[in-house]
């Protein structure tokens, strides 16, 4: 799906040579394009941010949705992260085994605070409070672990690029808001956040709070693989859920404007 031509860079305002932007990265099967909405220099920045995330903690989930990665294009193949460890009642540890082609896919979601523009806290960058690990596809971990005599399981810990992930979320929220409300009405600080001119991602990106403004529009990316809801009142909010059909996945809030 393609938007109408935006005619200006949504990050820096440049109106020179403009290119199309995949709002949710192509590497996450994003199929919504914001037409003529980014200058080359900002596109270089957003590509680098997305690359850091897609080749970082989202490599596994990309494999799980059957998206080609440099590791494998076979959904259910061995994921590119350490094995899931089963722990016996006696405390013995060893990898849980799964049927070929049905290896569980894990999603690591950094847990942020409520955006500082709401909480009034002072931030630099963004604070990652923890990382939630969820299974998004493959064989049932609990059943297989139990069958193999394990009392519990331990998920592998991997490094999560919280700051780049937050900037990617900021980009997604800003781009859908521009599609819905137009570039002229926004006055959003997020362009500078995405471009890393203001290391203030924690001001605008975080976990949702109760009481959003009234709902304005829902975007379902790639048939609902990812869902972005826009809310508009005195502020515009975007609530983003990646890998939405796995309905346990975490939601993120982007404050698009603070009027
Ligand atoms: Zn630009």
XYZ file of C-alpha atoms and ligand atoms in Angstrom:
260
model
C 0.000 0.000 0.000
C 1.236 3.476 -0.886
C 0.346 6.833 0.593
C -0.130 9.982 -1.442
C 3.121 11.877 -2.054
C 4.153 13.702 1.117
C 6.478 16.141 -0.645
C 8.856 16.809 2.242
C 11.257 14.871 4.426
C 9.295 13.938 7.543
C 12.496 13.972 9.643
C 14.281 17.188 8.595
C 11.792 19.082 6.406
C 14.002 19.027 3.284
C 11.994 19.339 0.066
C 14.802 18.475 -2.374
C 15.267 14.981 -3.735
C 12.846 12.702 -1.881
C 12.537 8.933 -1.771
C 9.869 6.506 -0.604
C 9.953 5.130 2.932
C 8.851 1.726 4.157
C 7.059 2.784 7.331
C 7.545 -0.566 9.067
C 10.862 -1.948 7.753
C 10.741 -4.170 4.671
C 12.757 -6.635 6.762
C 9.705 -7.070 9.019
C 7.439 -7.538 5.985
C 6.217 -3.952 6.245
C 4.054 -3.292 3.174
C 3.063 0.348 3.735
C 5.051 2.959 1.825
C 5.068 6.656 2.591
C 5.669 8.141 -0.852
C 8.328 10.838 -1.369
C 8.795 11.340 2.359
C 12.512 11.099 3.148
C 15.660 12.821 1.950
C 18.725 10.677 1.215
C 20.597 11.785 4.289
C 17.714 10.868 6.642
C 17.163 7.600 4.747
C 20.800 6.685 5.493
C 20.151 7.329 9.186
C 16.888 5.353 9.343
C 18.413 2.441 7.385
C 21.284 2.234 9.865
C 18.882 2.295 12.831
C 16.724 -0.427 11.297
C 19.736 -2.540 10.370
C 20.951 -2.457 13.985
C 17.586 -3.771 15.183
C 16.820 -6.235 12.383
C 20.251 -7.830 12.500
C 20.215 -7.641 16.293
C 17.450 -8.841 18.581
C 14.857 -9.188 15.795
C 16.795 -11.744 13.732
C 15.021 -14.641 15.457
C 11.480 -13.291 15.047
C 12.212 -12.550 11.377
C 13.079 -16.204 10.951
C 9.843 -17.084 12.751
C 7.718 -15.099 10.288
C 9.510 -16.810 7.418
C 11.403 -13.768 6.335
C 14.719 -14.461 4.617
C 17.684 -13.615 6.768
C 21.349 -14.314 6.225
C 20.921 -17.330 8.498
C 18.056 -19.210 6.883
C 14.747 -18.640 5.137
C 13.097 -21.743 6.558
C 10.526 -20.957 9.263
C 11.054 -23.263 12.195
C 14.739 -23.752 11.403
C 17.317 -23.548 14.180
C 17.208 -19.943 15.378
C 20.344 -17.820 15.428
C 20.514 -17.627 19.212
C 21.677 -19.957 21.980
C 19.483 -22.969 22.871
C 16.612 -22.928 25.342
C 17.935 -24.639 28.473
C 15.884 -27.101 30.500
C 16.557 -27.393 34.243
C 15.751 -30.635 36.088
C 14.408 -30.772 39.650
C 17.998 -31.629 40.702
C 19.322 -28.502 39.043
C 20.907 -30.180 36.004
C 20.908 -28.045 32.879
C 20.837 -29.095 29.232
C 19.266 -27.901 25.981
C 15.624 -28.814 25.376
C 15.266 -30.573 22.020
C 12.477 -29.840 19.559
C 11.223 -31.604 16.419
C 13.095 -30.609 13.239
C 11.438 -27.639 11.569
C 9.420 -26.678 14.659
C 12.029 -24.932 16.751
C 10.411 -22.258 18.936
C 10.955 -18.657 17.903
C 11.541 -16.174 20.694
C 10.896 -12.449 20.722
C 12.898 -10.201 23.063
C 11.094 -6.952 23.861
C 12.889 -4.221 25.767
C 10.733 -2.828 28.531
C 10.864 0.952 28.774
C 9.334 3.410 31.189
C 6.315 5.572 30.441
C 7.493 8.371 28.076
C 9.096 11.136 30.124
C 6.898 13.776 28.497
C 4.041 12.134 30.447
C 5.842 11.138 33.643
C 7.775 14.377 33.961
C 11.016 12.480 34.635
C 14.303 13.664 33.218
C 15.897 11.378 30.642
C 18.889 11.069 28.410
C 18.546 8.454 25.682
C 16.098 5.831 26.851
C 16.072 3.574 29.911
C 15.644 -0.177 29.373
C 14.127 -1.532 32.580
C 14.136 -5.141 31.530
C 13.626 -7.478 28.607
C 10.529 -9.608 28.202
C 11.025 -12.906 26.338
C 8.033 -14.445 24.598
C 7.541 -17.342 22.259
C 5.940 -16.298 18.972
C 5.978 -19.544 16.975
C 7.108 -23.173 16.909
C 6.610 -26.195 19.137
C 5.192 -25.695 22.647
C 8.158 -25.170 24.950
C 6.408 -26.160 28.189
C 5.114 -29.476 26.817
C 8.454 -30.500 25.280
C 10.423 -29.518 28.374
C 8.057 -31.487 30.624
C 8.219 -34.555 28.336
C 12.013 -34.444 28.570
C 11.894 -34.374 32.363
C 12.696 -30.711 32.963
C 11.104 -28.839 35.835
C 11.683 -25.401 34.311
C 13.306 -23.670 31.348
C 15.708 -20.777 30.933
C 15.522 -18.548 27.898
C 18.760 -17.336 26.355
C 19.693 -13.753 27.169
C 20.713 -11.664 24.205
C 21.768 -8.053 23.834
C 18.902 -5.727 22.949
C 19.550 -2.422 21.164
C 17.017 -0.389 23.151
C 17.964 3.044 21.861
C 17.910 2.034 18.186
C 14.679 0.105 18.749
C 13.077 3.200 20.330
C 14.173 5.348 17.365
C 12.694 2.767 14.973
C 9.397 2.946 16.912
C 9.555 6.770 16.780
C 9.960 6.570 13.014
C 6.962 4.240 12.664
C 4.729 6.423 14.855
C 5.753 9.628 13.080
C 5.320 8.166 9.583
C 1.788 6.861 10.194
C 0.813 10.144 11.859
C 2.037 12.022 8.762
C -0.027 9.707 6.555
C -3.126 10.276 8.669
C -2.863 13.933 9.632
C -0.468 15.425 7.044
C 2.999 16.823 7.594
C 1.860 20.433 8.069
C -0.190 19.849 11.190
C 2.303 17.966 13.276
C 5.133 20.124 14.588
C 6.587 16.889 15.897
C 9.911 16.687 17.745
C 10.383 13.101 16.567
C 12.333 13.884 13.403
C 15.283 15.075 15.498
C 14.890 12.045 17.779
C 15.039 9.618 14.852
C 18.030 11.498 13.423
C 19.785 11.360 16.825
C 20.063 15.146 16.948
C 18.312 15.075 20.310
C 19.149 11.931 22.299
C 15.710 12.195 23.889
C 13.938 9.033 22.708
C 12.786 8.401 26.293
C 10.789 11.654 26.207
C 8.514 10.355 23.467
C 8.807 6.555 23.401
C 7.940 4.033 26.116
C 5.251 1.811 27.539
C 1.627 2.930 27.194
C -0.355 4.381 30.058
C -4.076 4.239 30.613
C -6.316 6.984 29.216
C -5.068 7.632 25.687
C -6.717 10.402 23.636
C -9.671 9.270 21.443
C -8.827 6.653 18.816
C -8.406 8.100 15.319
C -7.245 5.294 13.034
C -5.900 1.746 13.073
C -3.271 0.585 10.576
C -2.881 -3.131 10.020
C 0.478 -3.777 8.382
C 0.738 -6.885 6.203
C -2.723 -8.208 7.055
C -2.321 -7.495 10.772
C 1.201 -8.858 11.289
C 1.923 -5.501 12.951
C -0.740 -3.119 14.268
C -0.405 0.628 14.811
C -3.226 2.624 16.402
C -3.309 6.411 16.252
C -5.041 8.431 18.947
C -5.696 12.139 18.575
C -6.749 14.751 21.097
C -4.593 17.594 22.319
C -1.710 15.193 21.544
C -1.277 12.539 18.904
C -0.273 9.114 20.200
C 0.725 5.999 18.292
C 0.486 2.620 20.011
C 2.562 0.026 18.167
C 2.397 -3.731 18.455
C 4.872 -5.728 16.387
C 4.073 -9.402 15.688
C 0.524 -8.643 16.812
C -1.175 -12.004 16.060
C 0.893 -13.494 18.853
C -1.336 -11.577 21.194
C 1.020 -11.601 24.124
C 3.459 -9.241 22.408
C 4.268 -5.950 24.030
C 2.785 -2.603 23.086
C 4.819 0.579 22.772
C 3.650 4.172 22.958
C 5.047 6.964 20.804
C 3.988 10.513 21.643
C 4.013 12.053 18.187
C 3.163 15.620 19.174
C 3.121 17.480 22.392
C 1.015 20.490 21.555
Zn 15.703 14.541 5.846
